[in-house]
Amino acid sequence: MTRTLPAPVAAGADERFGPRLWGLLLVLAGNMLIDALEVSVAVVALPAIGTDLGQPPTVTQWAMTGFAAGFGGLLLFGARVVTLLGRRRVYLAALLAFAAASVLSALAQDPWLLLATRLAKGFCAALTAPTGLAIITSTFPEGRPRSRAVSVYTLFGAGGFTAGLLLSGWLTETSWRWAFAFPAPVVLLLFACGLRLIPKGDDESAPKEPDVSAGGAKSAPKGRGELRDQPPPGRTRTTTTRHFGIPSALTLLGALLALVQGITQLPAHGWTAPQATAPLTAAVLLLLLFQQIERRSADPLLNTGPLRGNPALIRSAIGAACLNGSYLGLLFVLTYQTQTLAGWSPLRTAFALLPAAAPPALTALASGRLVARFGAPRLIVAGAACAFAGALLQLRAHAWPLDYPGRMLPTLLLVGAAFVLSFAALNMQAMSRLTPADRLTGSGLYQTAVQLAAVLAVALAAALLAAHAPAHGAGPAAAAAACRPALTLVATLGFLGLLVGLTGLIRTQPPASSPHHGE
């Protein structure tokens, strides 16, 4: 039987990692990379999925939005599960579930089975992504070792999207199913290593958010020995459904899925058809039910306390949602143009999209210094302006065929610059006014907004492509013109993000203790 080894320990803050600490870090960072590449893996594979399963973009978009819905819609519930059951057991169970869902995704012959597996993988990511950071915080000693570990973890996460594009382009050349199956053996290897390297829980099983705004992290317990998962004070192992918040989680996720389904049915059936009105009505009713459940709960899943009196967090969440939504919406449309209209191969499309994905990964470790020098509000506005300019460039009238060097490449470079300038600044500004007690909840709200924006933006883009599809037999130029409404949506999100960012420049002088000038 595999036994659990004691928590890896480093003797001092100035010493290098030992093999055990490096092994643990590679397990956590490797899984973070897998979580990050799951969205980009679907981007390039979407046209091949549609061809193989015989489905339009309004159905194949679920391969992207399903993962984001599982991640964003269940992120707060995932934090509750980890809090009550302990980090190690939840993390390892999520790895196994992720591997199984990857295999089922690759074998799916029905789009709804594909959606179910993508939802499951998103939920697994909601369990492992924040928990990996919490394990780092409680295992690596404070100071240089912990800062180095967080940097490696962040770098793997930033590089995941880029790696996913390339892997998906390469594997989809053979079959899109390989692009969905390849994480399974990798995650099983991480699971096998994690059984020996992931430490048993400390005295506080709730994940802790490292103090990113101060450039470091909270103190972690030091010492040897096997520390076991313990429920939070005042709670026992026999936790009720109310404590987990399962009704709240199911109603919120159900409302999100119903909303997306209703949006994507509008182009084909119209506002009056039951195929569209039924899911939209269900979404409203489920949201009302979610509100009632939360109001009556003694321990609500959605704690909006950190939002009160914190305009920096609200602006950051909206700005990041607009940035992420416009980015994924743009990639969705460009993938449709390059593969479906222009006939590019998946690998060629992946390389074509790299200018938008590679810069954030290459500059991830320098983002903190950039914010410290220029301040978060200025960088957020500059990034939003780049994203909006890139979207406007795509709306410029042009003749077919697709002009990559003169049109698409500049847009992708501008979008890549937007992420380099503003994504880390948005994260830091969001955390800048939160107390240590509110940092975990505030981070969950922020990340939920980012993921839900991706769900809705891609669903709306797919609906607009379907609603303005050209007549049968129309040429590529007519089909390209039909993409303008979806690109207008992308530009609108970019403009909204710019407006929200500009409000951050109209502010009072921040207190001296605010390191990122977030307000």
PDB file of N, CA and C in Angstrom, residues 348-418:
ATOM      1  N   ARG A 348      -2.036  25.158 -38.101  1.00  0.00           N
ATOM      2  CA  ARG A 348      -1.786  26.505 -38.613  1.00  0.00           C
ATOM      3  C   ARG A 348      -2.577  27.541 -37.812  1.00  0.00           C
ATOM      4  N   THR A 349      -3.804  27.208 -37.465  1.00  0.00           N
ATOM      5  CA  THR A 349      -4.607  28.118 -36.648  1.00  0.00           C
ATOM      6  C   THR A 349      -3.970  28.330 -35.283  1.00  0.00           C
ATOM      7  N   ALA A 350      -3.469  27.263 -34.671  1.00  0.00           N
ATOM      8  CA  ALA A 350      -2.841  27.383 -33.356  1.00  0.00           C
ATOM      9  C   ALA A 350      -1.643  28.321 -33.406  1.00  0.00           C
ATOM     10  N   PHE A 351      -0.789  28.160 -34.400  1.00  0.00           N
ATOM     11  CA  PHE A 351       0.365  29.046 -34.519  1.00  0.00           C
ATOM     12  C   PHE A 351      -0.067  30.478 -34.820  1.00  0.00           C
ATOM     13  N   ALA A 352      -1.150  30.628 -35.582  1.00  0.00           N
ATOM     14  CA  ALA A 352      -1.636  31.970 -35.904  1.00  0.00           C
ATOM     15  C   ALA A 352      -2.121  32.698 -34.659  1.00  0.00           C
ATOM     16  N   LEU A 353      -2.686  31.969 -33.695  1.00  0.00           N
ATOM     17  CA  LEU A 353      -3.220  32.597 -32.487  1.00  0.00           C
ATOM     18  C   LEU A 353      -2.163  32.832 -31.409  1.00  0.00           C
ATOM     19  N   LEU A 354      -0.964  32.316 -31.593  1.00  0.00           N
ATOM     20  CA  LEU A 354       0.081  32.439 -30.566  1.00  0.00           C
ATOM     21  C   LEU A 354       0.414  33.875 -30.171  1.00  0.00           C
ATOM     22  N   PRO A 355       0.422  34.843 -31.100  1.00  0.00           N
ATOM     23  CA  PRO A 355       0.761  36.208 -30.676  1.00  0.00           C
ATOM     24  C   PRO A 355      -0.137  36.770 -29.586  1.00  0.00           C
ATOM     25  N   ALA A 356      -1.334  36.237 -29.438  1.00  0.00           N
ATOM     26  CA  ALA A 356      -2.201  36.681 -28.347  1.00  0.00           C
ATOM     27  C   ALA A 356      -1.956  35.903 -27.065  1.00  0.00           C
ATOM     28  N   ALA A 357      -1.479  34.659 -27.171  1.00  0.00           N
ATOM     29  CA  ALA A 357      -1.355  33.790 -26.003  1.00  0.00           C
ATOM     30  C   ALA A 357       0.048  33.778 -25.401  1.00  0.00           C
ATOM     31  N   ALA A 358       1.074  33.925 -26.225  1.00  0.00           N
ATOM     32  CA  ALA A 358       2.446  33.784 -25.730  1.00  0.00           C
ATOM     33  C   ALA A 358       2.916  34.952 -24.863  1.00  0.00           C
ATOM     34  N   PRO A 359       2.655  36.226 -25.212  1.00  0.00           N
ATOM     35  CA  PRO A 359       3.198  37.329 -24.404  1.00  0.00           C
ATOM     36  C   PRO A 359       2.843  37.274 -22.925  1.00  0.00           C
ATOM     37  N   PRO A 360       1.590  36.967 -22.531  1.00  0.00           N
ATOM     38  CA  PRO A 360       1.319  36.888 -21.089  1.00  0.00           C
ATOM     39  C   PRO A 360       2.152  35.830 -20.377  1.00  0.00           C
ATOM     40  N   ALA A 361       2.406  34.704 -21.035  1.00  0.00           N
ATOM     41  CA  ALA A 361       3.213  33.660 -20.409  1.00  0.00           C
ATOM     42  C   ALA A 361       4.673  34.090 -20.277  1.00  0.00           C
ATOM     43  N   LEU A 362       5.193  34.769 -21.299  1.00  0.00           N
ATOM     44  CA  LEU A 362       6.596  35.173 -21.289  1.00  0.00           C
ATOM     45  C   LEU A 362       6.887  36.274 -20.281  1.00  0.00           C
ATOM     46  N   THR A 363       5.887  37.070 -19.948  1.00  0.00           N
ATOM     47  CA  THR A 363       6.102  38.212 -19.057  1.00  0.00           C
ATOM     48  C   THR A 363       5.479  38.016 -17.682  1.00  0.00           C
ATOM     49  N   ALA A 364       5.010  36.804 -17.380  1.00  0.00           N
ATOM     50  CA  ALA A 364       4.273  36.583 -16.129  1.00  0.00           C
ATOM     51  C   ALA A 364       5.088  36.965 -14.899  1.00  0.00           C
ATOM     52  N   LEU A 365       6.367  36.612 -14.880  1.00  0.00           N
ATOM     53  CA  LEU A 365       7.180  36.861 -13.688  1.00  0.00           C
ATOM     54  C   LEU A 365       7.537  38.326 -13.513  1.00  0.00           C
ATOM     55  N   ALA A 366       7.397  39.129 -14.570  1.00  0.00           N
ATOM     56  CA  ALA A 366       7.725  40.552 -14.477  1.00  0.00           C
ATOM     57  C   ALA A 366       6.506  41.419 -14.192  1.00  0.00           C
ATOM     58  N   SER A 367       5.327  40.811 -14.111  1.00  0.00           N
ATOM     59  CA  SER A 367       4.110  41.607 -13.979  1.00  0.00           C
ATOM     60  C   SER A 367       4.054  42.378 -12.667  1.00  0.00           C
ATOM     61  N   GLY A 368       4.550  41.782 -11.592  1.00  0.00           N
ATOM     62  CA  GLY A 368       4.532  42.480 -10.306  1.00  0.00           C
ATOM     63  C   GLY A 368       5.373  43.745 -10.342  1.00  0.00           C
ATOM     64  N   ARG A 369       6.549  43.678 -10.951  1.00  0.00           N
ATOM     65  CA  ARG A 369       7.407  44.867 -11.047  1.00  0.00           C
ATOM     66  C   ARG A 369       6.759  45.933 -11.919  1.00  0.00           C
ATOM     67  N   LEU A 370       6.046  45.499 -12.954  1.00  0.00           N
ATOM     68  CA  LEU A 370       5.374  46.447 -13.835  1.00  0.00           C
ATOM     69  C   LEU A 370       4.295  47.218 -13.071  1.00  0.00           C
ATOM     70  N   VAL A 371       3.524  46.514 -12.251  1.00  0.00           N
ATOM     71  CA  VAL A 371       2.482  47.169 -11.460  1.00  0.00           C
ATOM     72  C   VAL A 371       3.097  48.097 -10.431  1.00  0.00           C
ATOM     73  N   ALA A 372       4.193  47.671  -9.785  1.00  0.00           N
ATOM     74  CA  ALA A 372       4.838  48.500  -8.782  1.00  0.00           C
ATOM     75  C   ALA A 372       5.362  49.809  -9.378  1.00  0.00           C
ATOM     76  N   ARG A 373       5.776  49.764 -10.630  1.00  0.00           N
ATOM     77  CA  ARG A 373       6.350  50.961 -11.248  1.00  0.00           C
ATOM     78  C   ARG A 373       5.288  51.918 -11.756  1.00  0.00           C
ATOM     79  N   PHE A 374       4.248  51.414 -12.402  1.00  0.00           N
ATOM     80  CA  PHE A 374       3.292  52.291 -13.066  1.00  0.00           C
ATOM     81  C   PHE A 374       1.952  52.403 -12.344  1.00  0.00           C
ATOM     82  N   GLY A 375       1.667  51.515 -11.409  1.00  0.00           N
ATOM     83  CA  GLY A 375       0.384  51.552 -10.718  1.00  0.00           C
ATOM     84  C   GLY A 375      -0.679  50.776 -11.473  1.00  0.00           C
ATOM     85  N   ALA A 376      -1.536  50.090 -10.722  1.00  0.00           N
ATOM     86  CA  ALA A 376      -2.545  49.238 -11.341  1.00  0.00           C
ATOM     87  C   ALA A 376      -3.536  50.003 -12.214  1.00  0.00           C
ATOM     88  N   PRO A 377      -4.115  51.137 -11.770  1.00  0.00           N
ATOM     89  CA  PRO A 377      -5.132  51.794 -12.607  1.00  0.00           C
ATOM     90  C   PRO A 377      -4.628  52.193 -13.987  1.00  0.00           C
ATOM     91  N   ARG A 378      -3.419  52.733 -14.080  1.00  0.00           N
ATOM     92  CA  ARG A 378      -2.890  53.137 -15.389  1.00  0.00           C
ATOM     93  C   ARG A 378      -2.701  51.930 -16.307  1.00  0.00           C
ATOM     94  N   LEU A 379      -2.179  50.835 -15.759  1.00  0.00           N
ATOM     95  CA  LEU A 379      -1.964  49.644 -16.576  1.00  0.00           C
ATOM     96  C   LEU A 379      -3.292  49.031 -17.015  1.00  0.00           C
ATOM     97  N   ILE A 380      -4.283  49.085 -16.151  1.00  0.00           N
ATOM     98  CA  ILE A 380      -5.597  48.535 -16.510  1.00  0.00           C
ATOM     99  C   ILE A 380      -6.191  49.316 -17.675  1.00  0.00           C
ATOM    100  N   VAL A 381      -6.089  50.632 -17.629  1.00  0.00           N
ATOM    101  CA  VAL A 381      -6.618  51.453 -18.722  1.00  0.00           C
ATOM    102  C   VAL A 381      -5.837  51.200 -20.009  1.00  0.00           C
ATOM    103  N   ALA A 382      -4.518  51.122 -19.901  1.00  0.00           N
ATOM    104  CA  ALA A 382      -3.705  50.879 -21.096  1.00  0.00           C
ATOM    105  C   ALA A 382      -4.043  49.518 -21.710  1.00  0.00           C
ATOM    106  N   GLY A 383      -4.197  48.502 -20.875  1.00  0.00           N
ATOM    107  CA  GLY A 383      -4.541  47.186 -21.390  1.00  0.00           C
ATOM    108  C   GLY A 383      -5.920  47.153 -22.026  1.00  0.00           C
ATOM    109  N   ALA A 384      -6.891  47.788 -21.375  1.00  0.00           N
ATOM    110  CA  ALA A 384      -8.238  47.824 -21.934  1.00  0.00           C
ATOM    111  C   ALA A 384      -8.257  48.569 -23.263  1.00  0.00           C
ATOM    112  N   ALA A 385      -7.466  49.627 -23.369  1.00  0.00           N
ATOM    113  CA  ALA A 385      -7.394  50.374 -24.632  1.00  0.00           C
ATOM    114  C   ALA A 385      -6.819  49.497 -25.748  1.00  0.00           C
ATOM    115  N   CYS A 386      -5.818  48.685 -25.425  1.00  0.00           N
ATOM    116  CA  CYS A 386      -5.241  47.784 -26.433  1.00  0.00           C
ATOM    117  C   CYS A 386      -6.275  46.749 -26.887  1.00  0.00           C
ATOM    118  N   ALA A 387      -6.997  46.178 -25.933  1.00  0.00           N
ATOM    119  CA  ALA A 387      -8.004  45.174 -26.285  1.00  0.00           C
ATOM    120  C   ALA A 387      -9.101  45.784 -27.156  1.00  0.00           C
ATOM    121  N   PHE A 388      -9.544  46.993 -26.820  1.00  0.00           N
ATOM    122  CA  PHE A 388     -10.586  47.659 -27.599  1.00  0.00           C
ATOM    123  C   PHE A 388     -10.086  48.004 -28.991  1.00  0.00           C
ATOM    124  N   ALA A 389      -8.839  48.469 -29.078  1.00  0.00           N
ATOM    125  CA  ALA A 389      -8.273  48.806 -30.391  1.00  0.00           C
ATOM    126  C   ALA A 389      -8.164  47.566 -31.272  1.00  0.00           C
ATOM    127  N   GLY A 390      -7.785  46.434 -30.684  1.00  0.00           N
ATOM    128  CA  GLY A 390      -7.696  45.203 -31.457  1.00  0.00           C
ATOM    129  C   GLY A 390      -9.049  44.765 -31.997  1.00  0.00           C
ATOM    130  N   ALA A 391     -10.094  44.921 -31.173  1.00  0.00           N
ATOM    131  CA  ALA A 391     -11.437  44.559 -31.626  1.00  0.00           C
ATOM    132  C   ALA A 391     -11.909  45.488 -32.739  1.00  0.00           C
ATOM    133  N   LEU A 392     -11.609  46.780 -32.617  1.00  0.00           N
ATOM    134  CA  LEU A 392     -11.990  47.735 -33.664  1.00  0.00           C
ATOM    135  C   LEU A 392     -11.291  47.418 -34.979  1.00  0.00           C
ATOM    136  N   LEU A 393     -10.049  46.968 -34.888  1.00  0.00           N
ATOM    137  CA  LEU A 393      -9.311  46.631 -36.101  1.00  0.00           C
ATOM    138  C   LEU A 393      -9.990  45.489 -36.853  1.00  0.00           C
ATOM    139  N   GLN A 394     -10.558  44.543 -36.129  1.00  0.00           N
ATOM    140  CA  GLN A 394     -11.265  43.441 -36.783  1.00  0.00           C
ATOM    141  C   GLN A 394     -12.566  43.887 -37.441  1.00  0.00           C
ATOM    142  N   LEU A 395     -13.124  44.996 -36.973  1.00  0.00           N
ATOM    143  CA  LEU A 395     -14.373  45.503 -37.546  1.00  0.00           C
ATOM    144  C   LEU A 395     -14.150  46.336 -38.795  1.00  0.00           C
ATOM    145  N   ARG A 396     -12.918  46.662 -39.093  1.00  0.00           N
ATOM    146  CA  ARG A 396     -12.636  47.474 -40.270  1.00  0.00           C
ATOM    147  C   ARG A 396     -13.016  46.705 -41.538  1.00  0.00           C
ATOM    148  N   ALA A 397     -13.641  47.409 -42.466  1.00  0.00           N
ATOM    149  CA  ALA A 397     -14.054  46.775 -43.724  1.00  0.00           C
ATOM    150  C   ALA A 397     -12.832  46.237 -44.463  1.00  0.00           C
ATOM    151  N   HIS A 398     -12.985  45.046 -45.031  1.00  0.00           N
ATOM    152  CA  HIS A 398     -11.858  44.441 -45.740  1.00  0.00           C
ATOM    153  C   HIS A 398     -12.395  43.475 -46.797  1.00  0.00           C
ATOM    154  N   ALA A 399     -11.549  43.182 -47.723  1.00  0.00           N
ATOM    155  CA  ALA A 399     -11.898  42.211 -48.774  1.00  0.00           C
ATOM    156  C   ALA A 399     -11.359  40.833 -48.381  1.00  0.00           C
ATOM    157  N   TRP A 400     -12.053  39.809 -48.821  1.00  0.00           N
ATOM    158  CA  TRP A 400     -11.593  38.436 -48.623  1.00  0.00           C
ATOM    159  C   TRP A 400     -10.554  38.130 -49.684  1.00  0.00           C
ATOM    160  N   PRO A 401      -9.539  37.335 -49.483  1.00  0.00           N
ATOM    161  CA  PRO A 401      -9.345  36.373 -48.388  1.00  0.00           C
ATOM    162  C   PRO A 401      -8.817  37.018 -47.111  1.00  0.00           C
ATOM    163  N   LEU A 402      -8.726  36.190 -46.079  1.00  0.00           N
ATOM    164  CA  LEU A 402      -8.307  36.638 -44.767  1.00  0.00           C
ATOM    165  C   LEU A 402      -6.909  37.230 -44.822  1.00  0.00           C
ATOM    166  N   ASP A 403      -6.776  38.437 -44.295  1.00  0.00           N
ATOM    167  CA  ASP A 403      -5.491  39.142 -44.287  1.00  0.00           C
ATOM    168  C   ASP A 403      -4.841  38.952 -42.926  1.00  0.00           C
ATOM    169  N   TYR A 404      -3.938  37.989 -42.836  1.00  0.00           N
ATOM    170  CA  TYR A 404      -3.318  37.731 -41.530  1.00  0.00           C
ATOM    171  C   TYR A 404      -2.300  38.804 -41.143  1.00  0.00           C
ATOM    172  N   PRO A 405      -1.290  39.125 -41.968  1.00  0.00           N
ATOM    173  CA  PRO A 405      -0.275  40.085 -41.518  1.00  0.00           C
ATOM    174  C   PRO A 405      -0.807  41.500 -41.340  1.00  0.00           C
ATOM    175  N   GLY A 406      -1.786  41.914 -42.139  1.00  0.00           N
ATOM    176  CA  GLY A 406      -2.242  43.291 -42.057  1.00  0.00           C
ATOM    177  C   GLY A 406      -3.436  43.508 -41.159  1.00  0.00           C
ATOM    178  N   ARG A 407      -4.093  42.443 -40.726  1.00  0.00           N
ATOM    179  CA  ARG A 407      -5.335  42.606 -39.972  1.00  0.00           C
ATOM    180  C   ARG A 407      -5.379  41.729 -38.724  1.00  0.00           C
ATOM    181  N   MET A 408      -5.246  40.438 -38.908  1.00  0.00           N
ATOM    182  CA  MET A 408      -5.398  39.521 -37.783  1.00  0.00           C
ATOM    183  C   MET A 408      -4.196  39.584 -36.836  1.00  0.00           C
ATOM    184  N   LEU A 409      -2.995  39.618 -37.384  1.00  0.00           N
ATOM    185  CA  LEU A 409      -1.803  39.656 -36.533  1.00  0.00           C
ATOM    186  C   LEU A 409      -1.763  40.897 -35.648  1.00  0.00           C
ATOM    187  N   PRO A 410      -1.996  42.104 -36.177  1.00  0.00           N
ATOM    188  CA  PRO A 410      -2.009  43.277 -35.278  1.00  0.00           C
ATOM    189  C   PRO A 410      -3.057  43.162 -34.178  1.00  0.00           C
ATOM    190  N   THR A 411      -4.219  42.607 -34.509  1.00  0.00           N
ATOM    191  CA  THR A 411      -5.252  42.425 -33.483  1.00  0.00           C
ATOM    192  C   THR A 411      -4.759  41.506 -32.373  1.00  0.00           C
ATOM    193  N   LEU A 412      -4.151  40.395 -32.747  1.00  0.00           N
ATOM    194  CA  LEU A 412      -3.675  39.446 -31.745  1.00  0.00           C
ATOM    195  C   LEU A 412      -2.551  40.026 -30.902  1.00  0.00           C
ATOM    196  N   LEU A 413      -1.694  40.813 -31.515  1.00  0.00           N
ATOM    197  CA  LEU A 413      -0.619  41.465 -30.758  1.00  0.00           C
ATOM    198  C   LEU A 413      -1.186  42.468 -29.757  1.00  0.00           C
ATOM    199  N   LEU A 414      -2.204  43.202 -30.170  1.00  0.00           N
ATOM    200  CA  LEU A 414      -2.837  44.152 -29.255  1.00  0.00           C
ATOM    201  C   LEU A 414      -3.515  43.431 -28.093  1.00  0.00           C
ATOM    202  N   VAL A 415      -4.176  42.313 -28.382  1.00  0.00           N
ATOM    203  CA  VAL A 415      -4.835  41.554 -27.320  1.00  0.00           C
ATOM    204  C   VAL A 415      -3.796  40.957 -26.369  1.00  0.00           C
ATOM    205  N   GLY A 416      -2.695  40.446 -26.927  1.00  0.00           N
ATOM    206  CA  GLY A 416      -1.621  39.949 -26.075  1.00  0.00           C
ATOM    207  C   GLY A 416      -1.056  41.037 -25.187  1.00  0.00           C
ATOM    208  N   ALA A 417      -0.878  42.237 -25.745  1.00  0.00           N
ATOM    209  CA  ALA A 417      -0.390  43.370 -24.950  1.00  0.00           C
ATOM    210  C   ALA A 417      -1.380  43.738 -23.852  1.00  0.00           C
ATOM    211  N   ALA A 418      -2.680  43.610 -24.148  1.00  0.00           N
ATOM    212  CA  ALA A 418      -3.695  43.916 -23.138  1.00  0.00           C
ATOM    213  C   ALA A 418      -3.542  43.027 -21.908  1.00  0.00           C
TER     214      ALA A 418
END
